[in-house]
PDB file of C-alpha atoms and ligand atoms in Angstrom:
ATOM      1  CA  MET Y   1    -118.210-172.909 136.769  1.00 31.00           C
ATOM      2  CA  SER Y   2    -119.708-169.479 136.530  1.00 28.00           C
ATOM      3  CA  ALA Y   3    -122.271-168.811 133.855  1.00 24.00           C
ATOM      4  CA  LEU Y   4    -120.654-168.373 130.486  1.00 21.00           C
ATOM      5  CA  SER Y   5    -122.038-166.566 127.536  1.00 20.00           C
ATOM      6  CA  ALA Y   6    -122.725-168.520 124.425  1.00 20.00           C
ATOM      7  CA  SER Y   7    -120.218-166.512 122.495  1.00 21.00           C
ATOM      8  CA  ALA Y   8    -117.508-167.370 125.000  1.00 25.00           C
ATOM      9  CA  TRP Y   9    -117.866-170.923 123.739  1.00 28.00           C
ATOM     10  CA  GLY Y  10    -118.379-170.043 120.114  1.00 29.00           C
ATOM     11  CA  ALA Y  11    -121.821-171.586 120.318  1.00 34.00           C
ATOM     12  CA  GLY Y  12    -123.570-169.040 118.134  1.00 37.00           C
ATOM     13  CA  ASP Y  13    -127.170-167.886 118.166  1.00 39.00           C
ATOM     14  CA  GLY Y  14    -129.712-170.251 119.579  1.00 46.00           C
ATOM     15  CA  ALA Y  15    -127.183-172.428 121.349  1.00 57.00           C
ATOM     16  CA  ALA Y  16    -128.851-174.593 123.940  1.00 66.00           C
ATOM     17  CA  ALA Y  17    -127.839-174.134 127.548  1.00 69.00           C
ATOM     18  CA  GLN Y  18    -128.313-176.671 130.287  1.00 72.00           C
ATOM     19  CA  VAL Y  19    -128.321-175.506 133.907  1.00 69.00           C
ATOM     20  CA  MET Y  20    -127.093-177.996 136.491  1.00 69.00           C
ATOM     21  CA  ASP Y  21    -126.778-176.852 140.101  1.00 65.00           C
ATOM     22  CA  GLN Y  22    -125.675-173.322 139.234  1.00 67.00           C
ATOM     23  CA  GLN Y  23    -123.467-174.512 136.381  1.00 75.00           C
ATOM     24  CA  VAL Y  24    -124.379-173.711 132.828  1.00 83.00           C
ATOM     25  CA  MET Y  25    -123.334-175.854 129.931  1.00 82.00           C
ATOM     26  CA  VAL Y  26    -123.479-174.132 126.608  1.00 84.00           C
ATOM     27  CA  GLY Y  27    -123.741-176.117 123.435  1.00 84.00           C
ATOM     28  CA  ARG Y  28    -122.552-179.707 123.341  1.00 84.00           C
ATOM     29  CA  GLU Y  29    -125.979-180.766 122.128  1.00 87.00           C
ATOM     30  CA  ARG Y  30    -124.556-183.743 120.291  1.00 86.00           C
ATOM     31  CA  GLU Y  31    -122.689-185.019 123.316  1.00 88.00           C
ATOM     32  CA  ARG Y  32    -125.712-184.470 125.520  1.00 89.00           C
ATOM     33  CA  ARG Y  33    -127.835-186.365 123.036  1.00 89.00           C
ATOM     34  CA  LEU Y  34    -125.370-189.241 123.089  1.00 88.00           C
ATOM     35  CA  LEU Y  35    -125.424-189.283 126.864  1.00 91.00           C
ATOM     36  CA  ASP Y  36    -129.207-188.998 126.976  1.00 92.00           C
ATOM     37  CA  GLY Y  37    -129.469-191.894 124.545  1.00 91.00           C
ATOM     38  CA  LEU Y  38    -127.100-194.014 126.580  1.00 91.00           C
ATOM     39  CA  LEU Y  39    -129.026-193.322 129.769  1.00 93.00           C
ATOM     40  CA  VAL Y  40    -132.443-193.957 128.248  1.00 92.00           C
ATOM     41  CA  ALA Y  41    -131.230-197.154 126.621  1.00 92.00           C
ATOM     42  CA  VAL Y  42    -129.764-198.580 129.804  1.00 93.00           C
ATOM     43  CA  ALA Y  43    -133.241-199.639 130.905  1.00 91.00           C
ATOM     44  CA  GLU Y  44    -133.071-202.095 127.995  1.00 90.00           C
ATOM     45  CA  ARG Y  45    -129.458-202.459 127.093  1.00 90.00           C
ATOM     46  CA  GLY Y  46    -126.182-201.252 128.545  1.00 93.00           C
ATOM     47  CA  ALA Y  47    -123.383-199.577 126.612  1.00 90.00           C
ATOM     48  CA  ALA Y  48    -120.195-197.621 127.082  1.00 91.00           C
ATOM     49  CA  LEU Y  49    -119.210-194.224 125.778  1.00 89.00           C
ATOM     50  CA  VAL Y  50    -115.780-192.643 125.611  1.00 87.00           C
ATOM     51  CA  LEU Y  51    -115.430-188.847 125.878  1.00 87.00           C
ATOM     52  CA  ARG Y  52    -112.059-187.887 124.586  1.00 84.00           C
ATOM     53  CA  GLY Y  53    -110.676-184.380 124.460  1.00 84.00           C
ATOM     54  CA  GLU Y  54    -108.101-181.834 125.471  1.00 86.00           C
ATOM     55  CA  PRO Y  55    -107.994-180.567 129.048  1.00 89.00           C
ATOM     56  CA  GLY Y  56    -110.675-177.923 129.557  1.00 89.00           C
ATOM     57  CA  MET Y  57    -112.910-179.187 126.745  1.00 87.00           C
ATOM     58  CA  GLY Y  58    -115.729-179.947 129.144  1.00 90.00           C
ATOM     59  CA  LYS Y  59    -115.393-183.677 129.782  1.00 91.00           C
ATOM     60  CA  THR Y  60    -115.959-183.378 133.514  1.00 93.00           C
ATOM     61  CA  LEU Y  61    -118.876-181.038 132.915  1.00 93.00           C
ATOM     62  CA  LEU Y  62    -120.425-183.632 130.612  1.00 93.00           C
ATOM     63  CA  LEU Y  63    -119.967-186.245 133.333  1.00 95.00           C
ATOM     64  CA  ASP Y  64    -121.750-183.872 135.734  1.00 95.00           C
ATOM     65  CA  TYR Y  65    -124.538-183.658 133.190  1.00 94.00           C
ATOM     66  CA  ALA Y  66    -124.702-187.426 132.856  1.00 95.00           C
ATOM     67  CA  SER Y  67    -124.745-187.822 136.614  1.00 96.00           C
ATOM     68  CA  ALA Y  68    -127.641-185.399 137.060  1.00 94.00           C
ATOM     69  CA  ASP Y  69    -129.491-187.023 134.177  1.00 93.00           C
ATOM     70  CA  ALA Y  70    -129.004-190.529 135.525  1.00 95.00           C
ATOM     71  CA  LEU Y  71    -129.954-189.642 139.095  1.00 96.00           C
ATOM     72  CA  ALA Y  72    -133.084-187.910 137.866  1.00 94.00           C
ATOM     73  CA  ALA Y  73    -134.002-191.093 136.005  1.00 93.00           C
ATOM     74  CA  GLY Y  74    -133.614-193.162 139.160  1.00 94.00           C
ATOM     75  CA  ALA Y  75    -130.333-194.836 138.266  1.00 96.00           C
ATOM     76  CA  ARG Y  76    -127.607-195.592 140.735  1.00 97.00           C
ATOM     77  CA  VAL Y  77    -124.571-193.491 139.875  1.00 97.00           C
ATOM     78  CA  VAL Y  78    -121.003-194.402 140.742  1.00 97.00           C
ATOM     79  CA  ARG Y  79    -118.360-191.789 140.013  1.00 98.00           C
ATOM     80  CA  LEU Y  80    -114.660-192.314 140.168  1.00 97.00           C
ATOM     81  CA  ARG Y  81    -111.624-190.666 138.703  1.00 96.00           C
ATOM     82  CA  GLY Y  82    -108.045-191.446 137.984  1.00 96.00           C
ATOM     83  CA  VAL Y  83    -105.631-189.640 140.258  1.00 95.00           C
ATOM     84  CA  GLU Y  84    -102.097-189.107 139.014  1.00 94.00           C
ATOM     85  CA  SER Y  85    -100.463-189.991 142.326  1.00 94.00           C
ATOM     86  CA  GLU Y  86    -102.404-193.281 142.423  1.00 94.00           C
ATOM     87  CA  SER Y  87    -101.791-194.273 138.833  1.00 93.00           C
ATOM     88  CA  VAL Y  88     -99.059-196.686 139.935  1.00 94.00           C
ATOM     89  CA  LEU Y  89    -101.182-198.242 142.671  1.00 92.00           C
ATOM     90  CA  PRO Y  90    -102.757-201.438 141.284  1.00 94.00           C
ATOM     91  CA  PHE Y  91    -106.535-201.583 141.649  1.00 94.00           C
ATOM     92  CA  ALA Y  92    -106.819-198.157 143.314  1.00 95.00           C
ATOM     93  CA  ALA Y  93    -109.646-197.154 140.981  1.00 97.00           C
ATOM     94  CA  LEU Y  94    -111.251-200.595 141.114  1.00 97.00           C
ATOM     95  CA  ALA Y  95    -111.472-200.216 144.886  1.00 95.00           C
ATOM     96  CA  ASP Y  96    -113.416-196.978 144.380  1.00 96.00           C
ATOM     97  CA  LEU Y  97    -115.699-198.641 141.842  1.00 97.00           C
ATOM     98  CA  LEU Y  98    -116.485-201.596 144.053  1.00 96.00           C
ATOM     99  CA  ALA Y  99    -116.813-199.747 147.357  1.00 94.00           C
ATOM    100  CA  PRO Y 100    -120.595-199.265 147.021  1.00 95.00           C
ATOM    101  CA  PHE Y 101    -121.037-202.908 145.989  1.00 95.00           C
ATOM    102  CA  ARG Y 102    -119.018-204.669 148.674  1.00 93.00           C
ATOM    103  CA  ALA Y 103    -122.049-206.547 149.976  1.00 93.00           C
ATOM    104  CA  GLY Y 104    -122.560-208.039 146.521  1.00 95.00           C
ATOM    105  CA  LEU Y 105    -119.184-209.784 146.535  1.00 95.00           C
ATOM    106  CA  ALA Y 106    -120.625-212.491 148.772  1.00 94.00           C
ATOM    107  CA  ASP Y 107    -123.048-213.514 146.020  1.00 96.00           C
ATOM    108  CA  LEU Y 108    -120.335-214.114 143.437  1.00 97.00           C
ATOM    109  CA  PRO Y 109    -118.785-217.458 142.634  1.00 96.00           C
ATOM    110  CA  GLN Y 110    -116.040-218.129 145.163  1.00 94.00           C
ATOM    111  CA  THR Y 111    -113.203-217.705 142.650  1.00 94.00           C
ATOM    112  CA  GLN Y 112    -114.445-214.269 141.679  1.00 96.00           C
ATOM    113  CA  SER Y 113    -115.178-213.017 145.181  1.00 95.00           C
ATOM    114  CA  SER Y 114    -111.775-214.234 146.384  1.00 94.00           C
ATOM    115  CA  ALA Y 115    -110.068-212.540 143.456  1.00 95.00           C
ATOM    116  CA  LEU Y 116    -111.817-209.247 144.149  1.00 95.00           C
ATOM    117  CA  GLU Y 117    -111.114-209.466 147.864  1.00 93.00           C
ATOM    118  CA  GLY Y 118    -107.466-209.972 146.979  1.00 91.00           C
ATOM    119  CA  CYS Y 119    -107.486-206.864 144.761  1.00 90.00           C
ATOM    120  CA  LEU Y 120    -109.065-204.803 147.494  1.00 88.00           C
ATOM    121  CA  ALA Y 121    -106.622-206.096 150.102  1.00 84.00           C
ATOM    122  CA  LEU Y 122    -109.483-207.623 152.052  1.00 85.00           C
ATOM    123  CA  ALA Y 123    -107.859-211.038 152.087  1.00 80.00           C
ATOM    124  CA  VAL Y 124    -104.402-212.509 151.783  1.00 81.00           C
ATOM    125  CA  GLY Y 125    -103.683-215.059 149.122  1.00 77.00           C
ATOM    126  CA  PRO Y 126    -102.028-215.658 145.770  1.00 78.00           C
ATOM    127  CA  PRO Y 127    -102.121-212.908 143.129  1.00 81.00           C
ATOM    128  CA  PRO Y 128    -105.710-212.584 141.903  1.00 85.00           C
ATOM    129  CA  ASN Y 129    -106.697-214.392 138.722  1.00 91.00           C
ATOM    130  CA  PRO Y 130    -107.121-211.532 136.184  1.00 94.00           C
ATOM    131  CA  LEU Y 131    -110.124-213.057 134.443  1.00 96.00           C
ATOM    132  CA  ALA Y 132    -111.846-213.742 137.749  1.00 96.00           C
ATOM    133  CA  VAL Y 133    -111.321-210.083 138.698  1.00 96.00           C
ATOM    134  CA  CYS Y 134    -112.846-208.896 135.430  1.00 96.00           C
ATOM    135  CA  ALA Y 135    -115.752-211.341 135.477  1.00 97.00           C
ATOM    136  CA  GLY Y 136    -116.403-210.679 139.148  1.00 97.00           C
ATOM    137  CA  THR Y 137    -116.569-206.932 138.575  1.00 98.00           C
ATOM    138  CA  LEU Y 138    -118.956-207.344 135.656  1.00 97.00           C
ATOM    139  CA  ASN Y 139    -121.130-209.715 137.646  1.00 97.00           C
ATOM    140  CA  VAL Y 140    -121.305-207.578 140.749  1.00 97.00           C
ATOM    141  CA  LEU Y 141    -122.336-204.524 138.709  1.00 98.00           C
ATOM    142  CA  ALA Y 142    -124.852-206.556 136.723  1.00 97.00           C
ATOM    143  CA  ALA Y 143    -126.390-207.995 139.871  1.00 97.00           C
ATOM    144  CA  ALA Y 144    -126.707-204.530 141.439  1.00 97.00           C
ATOM    145  CA  ALA Y 145    -128.367-203.300 138.261  1.00 97.00           C
ATOM    146  CA  ASP Y 146    -131.218-205.759 138.674  1.00 94.00           C
ATOM    147  CA  ALA Y 147    -132.652-203.358 141.258  1.00 92.00           C
ATOM    148  CA  ALA Y 148    -132.036-200.142 139.287  1.00 95.00           C
ATOM    149  CA  PRO Y 149    -129.774-199.290 136.358  1.00 97.00           C
ATOM    150  CA  VAL Y 150    -126.197-198.601 137.329  1.00 97.00           C
ATOM    151  CA  VAL Y 151    -124.305-195.759 135.659  1.00 98.00           C
ATOM    152  CA  VAL Y 152    -120.534-195.730 136.088  1.00 97.00           C
ATOM    153  CA  LEU Y 153    -118.810-192.429 135.312  1.00 97.00           C
ATOM    154  CA  VAL Y 154    -115.025-192.509 135.186  1.00 96.00           C
ATOM    155  CA  ASP Y 155    -113.116-189.261 134.862  1.00 96.00           C
ATOM    156  CA  ASP Y 156    -109.451-188.817 133.974  1.00 95.00           C
ATOM    157  CA  VAL Y 157    -109.038-192.353 132.712  1.00 93.00           C
ATOM    158  CA  GLN Y 158    -105.499-191.432 131.635  1.00 91.00           C
ATOM    159  CA  TRP Y 159    -104.562-191.603 135.326  1.00 94.00           C
ATOM    160  CA  VAL Y 160    -106.467-194.723 136.240  1.00 95.00           C
ATOM    161  CA  ASP Y 161    -103.976-197.406 137.251  1.00 94.00           C
ATOM    162  CA  ALA Y 162    -103.359-199.952 134.502  1.00 92.00           C
ATOM    163  CA  SER Y 163    -104.813-202.871 136.459  1.00 93.00           C
ATOM    164  CA  SER Y 164    -108.113-201.102 137.040  1.00 95.00           C
ATOM    165  CA  ARG Y 165    -108.210-199.799 133.480  1.00 93.00           C
ATOM    166  CA  ARG Y 166    -108.007-203.327 132.127  1.00 93.00           C
ATOM    167  CA  VAL Y 167    -110.967-204.295 134.277  1.00 95.00           C
ATOM    168  CA  LEU Y 168    -112.977-201.225 133.269  1.00 95.00           C
ATOM    169  CA  LEU Y 169    -112.408-201.910 129.582  1.00 92.00           C
ATOM    170  CA  PHE Y 170    -113.293-205.581 129.958  1.00 92.00           C
ATOM    171  CA  VAL Y 171    -116.558-204.546 131.599  1.00 94.00           C
ATOM    172  CA  ALA Y 172    -117.207-201.735 129.095  1.00 92.00           C
ATOM    173  CA  ARG Y 173    -117.130-204.216 126.221  1.00 89.00           C
ATOM    174  CA  ARG Y 174    -119.668-206.520 127.828  1.00 92.00           C
ATOM    175  CA  LEU Y 175    -122.490-204.264 128.922  1.00 92.00           C
ATOM    176  CA  SER Y 176    -125.018-204.954 126.201  1.00 89.00           C
ATOM    177  CA  GLY Y 177    -126.635-207.697 128.229  1.00 91.00           C
ATOM    178  CA  GLU Y 178    -126.826-205.697 131.440  1.00 94.00           C
ATOM    179  CA  HIS Y 179    -128.570-202.604 132.765  1.00 96.00           C
ATOM    180  CA  VAL Y 180    -125.230-200.910 133.243  1.00 96.00           C
ATOM    181  CA  ALA Y 181    -123.917-197.868 131.374  1.00 95.00           C
ATOM    182  CA  MET Y 182    -120.406-196.532 131.529  1.00 94.00           C
ATOM    183  CA  VAL Y 183    -118.912-193.223 130.445  1.00 93.00           C
ATOM    184  CA  LEU Y 184    -115.140-192.911 130.327  1.00 92.00           C
ATOM    185  CA  ALA Y 185    -113.575-189.445 130.039  1.00 91.00           C
ATOM    186  CA  VAL Y 186    -109.985-189.347 128.906  1.00 88.00           C
ATOM    187  CA  ARG Y 187    -107.492-186.794 127.723  1.00 86.00           C
ATOM    188  CA  SER Y 188    -106.752-186.961 124.053  1.00 80.00           C
ATOM    189  CA  GLU Y 189    -103.050-187.527 124.565  1.00 73.00           C
ATOM    190  CA  ALA Y 190    -103.834-190.929 126.116  1.00 66.00           C
ATOM    191  CA  PRO Y 191    -103.648-193.961 123.792  1.00 63.00           C
ATOM    192  CA  GLU Y 192    -106.365-194.040 121.151  1.00 61.00           C
ATOM    193  CA  PRO Y 193    -109.601-195.686 122.270  1.00 53.00           C
ATOM    194  CA  SER Y 194    -109.223-198.001 119.275  1.00 58.00           C
ATOM    195  CA  ALA Y 195    -106.545-199.663 121.358  1.00 56.00           C
ATOM    196  CA  TRP Y 196    -109.248-200.247 123.948  1.00 58.00           C
ATOM    197  CA  ALA Y 197    -111.221-202.393 121.502  1.00 52.00           C
ATOM    198  CA  LEU Y 198    -114.578-200.790 122.214  1.00 50.00           C
ATOM    199  CA  PRO Y 199    -116.735-201.250 119.103  1.00 38.00           C
ATOM    200  CA  ASP Y 200    -118.783-198.905 116.872  1.00 33.00           C
ATOM    201  CA  VAL Y 201    -116.537-195.926 116.387  1.00 31.00           C
ATOM    202  CA  ASP Y 202    -118.260-192.606 115.834  1.00 37.00           C
ATOM    203  CA  PRO Y 203    -115.426-190.149 115.339  1.00 32.00           C
ATOM    204  CA  ALA Y 204    -117.499-187.078 114.396  1.00 34.00           C
ATOM    205  CA  GLY Y 205    -118.647-184.232 116.592  1.00 34.00           C
ATOM    206  CA  PHE Y 206    -116.971-183.108 119.786  1.00 36.00           C
ATOM    207  CA  PRO Y 207    -113.457-182.181 118.784  1.00 34.00           C
ATOM    208  CA  ALA Y 208    -111.359-185.205 119.559  1.00 34.00           C
ATOM    209  CA  THR Y 209    -114.320-187.001 121.065  1.00 38.00           C
ATOM    210  CA  ALA Y 210    -114.956-190.628 120.427  1.00 41.00           C
ATOM    211  CA  CYS Y 211    -118.099-192.523 121.117  1.00 41.00           C
ATOM    212  CA  ARG Y 212    -118.244-196.244 121.544  1.00 42.00           C
ATOM    213  CA  THR Y 213    -121.332-198.286 122.147  1.00 41.00           C
ATOM    214  CA  ALA Y 214    -120.935-201.875 123.100  1.00 37.00           C
ATOM    215  CA  GLY Y 215    -122.683-204.231 120.702  1.00 36.00           C
ATOM    216  CA  GLY Y 216    -123.623-207.861 121.074  1.00 36.00           C
ATOM    217  CA  PRO Y 217    -126.742-209.810 121.816  1.00 37.00           C
ATOM    218  CA  ARG Y 218    -129.143-208.740 124.491  1.00 39.00           C
ATOM    219  CA  ARG Y 219    -129.202-211.159 127.375  1.00 40.00           C
ATOM    220  CA  GLN Y 220    -132.153-213.403 128.030  1.00 35.00           C
ATOM    221  CA  ALA Y 221    -134.849-211.739 130.071  1.00 32.00           C
ATOM    222  CA  VAL Y 222    -134.541-212.545 133.739  1.00 31.00           C
ATOM    223  CA  PRO Y 223    -137.634-214.192 135.151  1.00 31.00           C
ATOM    224  CA  PRO Y 224    -139.243-212.014 137.829  1.00 31.00           C
ATOM    225  CA  GLY Y 225    -137.993-212.928 141.255  1.00 31.00           C
ATOM    226  CA  ALA Y 226    -134.935-214.755 139.970  1.00 33.00           C
ATOM    227  CA  GLY Y 227    -132.734-215.252 142.977  1.00 33.00           C
ATOM    228  CA  ARG Y 228    -129.129-214.281 143.400  1.00 35.00           C
ATOM    229  CA  SER Y 229    -127.855-217.816 142.886  1.00 35.00           C
ATOM    230  CA  GLY Y 230    -129.675-218.043 139.549  1.00 36.00           C
ATOM    231  CA  ALA Y 231    -128.217-214.699 138.558  1.00 38.00           C
ATOM    232  CA  ARG Y 232    -124.764-215.939 139.396  1.00 37.00           C
ATOM    233  CA  HIS Y 233    -124.924-218.732 136.851  1.00 36.00           C
ATOM    234  CA  ARG Y 234    -126.723-216.697 134.242  1.00 40.00           C
ATOM    235  CA  ARG Y 235    -124.122-213.974 134.277  1.00 43.00           C
ATOM    236  CA  GLN Y 236    -121.018-216.036 134.235  1.00 44.00           C
ATOM    237  CA  PRO Y 237    -119.191-214.715 131.150  1.00 40.00           C
ATOM    238  CA  ALA Y 238    -117.706-217.268 128.818  1.00 34.00           C
ATOM    239  CA  GLY Y 239    -114.337-218.345 130.047  1.00 36.00           C
ATOM    240  CA  ALA Y 240    -114.817-216.883 133.492  1.00 39.00           C
ATOM    241  CA  ALA Y 241    -113.307-218.816 136.322  1.00 38.00           C
ATOM    242  CA  GLY Y 242    -116.048-220.709 138.050  1.00 37.00           C
ATOM    243  CA  PRO Y 243    -116.606-221.579 141.672  1.00 33.00           C
TER     244      PRO Y 243
HETATM  245  N1  ADP N   1    -119.849-176.347 127.109  1.00 68.11           N
HETATM  246  C1  ADP N   1    -119.494-175.636 128.172  1.00 68.11           C
HETATM  247  N2  ADP N   1    -120.275-174.639 128.639  1.00 68.11           N
HETATM  248  C2  ADP N   1    -119.919-173.941 129.703  1.00 68.11           C
HETATM  249  N3  ADP N   1    -118.785-174.138 130.411  1.00 68.11           N
HETATM  250  C3  ADP N   1    -117.971-175.112 130.016  1.00 68.11           C
HETATM  251  C4  ADP N   1    -118.261-175.912 128.872  1.00 68.11           C
HETATM  252  N4  ADP N   1    -117.268-176.816 128.717  1.00 68.11           N
HETATM  253  C5  ADP N   1    -116.389-176.606 129.704  1.00 68.11           C
HETATM  254  N5  ADP N   1    -116.788-175.590 130.499  1.00 68.11           N
HETATM  255  C6  ADP N   1    -116.094-175.076 131.670  1.00 68.11           C
HETATM  256  O1  ADP N   1    -114.718-175.072 131.378  1.00 68.11           O
HETATM  257  C7  ADP N   1    -113.980-175.524 132.499  1.00 68.11           C
HETATM  258  C8  ADP N   1    -113.244-176.797 132.115  1.00 68.11           C
HETATM  259  O2  ADP N   1    -114.207-177.811 131.861  1.00 68.11           O
HETATM  260  P1  ADP N   1    -113.972-179.294 132.365  1.00 68.11           P
HETATM  261  O3  ADP N   1    -115.267-180.007 132.275  1.00 68.11           O
HETATM  262  O4  ADP N   1    -113.310-179.301 133.700  1.00 68.11           O
HETATM  263  O5  ADP N   1    -112.974-179.791 131.251  1.00 68.11           O
HETATM  264  P2  ADP N   1    -112.151-181.147 131.163  1.00 68.11           P
HETATM  265  O6  ADP N   1    -112.727-182.101 132.157  1.00 68.11           O
HETATM  266  O7  ADP N   1    -112.318-181.585 129.747  1.00 68.11           O
HETATM  267  O8  ADP N   1    -110.736-180.787 131.452  1.00 68.11           O
HETATM  268  C9  ADP N   1    -114.957-175.767 133.610  1.00 68.11           C
HETATM  269  O9  ADP N   1    -115.048-174.617 134.426  1.00 68.11           O
HETATM  270  C10 ADP N   1    -116.233-176.021 132.876  1.00 68.11           C
HETATM  271  O10 ADP N   1    -117.350-175.727 133.685  1.00 68.11           O
HETATM  272 MG1   MG N   2    -111.836-182.996 133.764  1.00 68.11          MG
END
């Protein structure tokens, strides 16, 4: 994006501008504050945020901002986006999400690793158990986040295939015990986020923007040096298919 004047965005006198790699974001202080808060908090407690707005409102630019912010803070950033032509391809987006974490699949309970390998077409077998896919994805992200917080930025959620979207929303609702943050950007014509069952609605601010932060108890502190096998049992969400 070329530099834009404040007035071009109706930001008024004194509007804050944030420069990111030659791009200038004008205004959006509230959204930036929400993102900053999410990214600071992830050291203690994960959460998910939904950016919802019309095309051209600046959702992708806010994801760029979040990415720069998170990288500067030493987090591991994973970016993916829904692609219209792949919206009918089950688990296309999940494959993008898990690509950087493939090595971690081996540390999951067998049921979960097999389910994820099935989704990613890495193994043949029966259709993957949906709960094992969801739990496995949460666990692999949570395990990776033991080393450094993980920030997952998903753009154009309206085009994410339905199978992957279910997994993303399952994970988004269960981040409070992990050092994982997620930001989901979606066009406002997509189904209301209330249908996604992410808690703590904050409907003010960014036109047609919704913010959700995942609630729930903080997980027990992990003893220093806790091994992968200990982590596996600790993280097993209730009802998850076990080994
Ligand atoms: N607050 C802003 N300040 C400056 N430029 C902006 C702002 N919001 C959006 N833009 C610019 O408008 C264009 C559309 O923004 P984009 O982030 O792609 O919107 P969306 O993802 O919501 O469709 C881009 O060129 C982007 O850089
Ligand atoms: Mg966009």
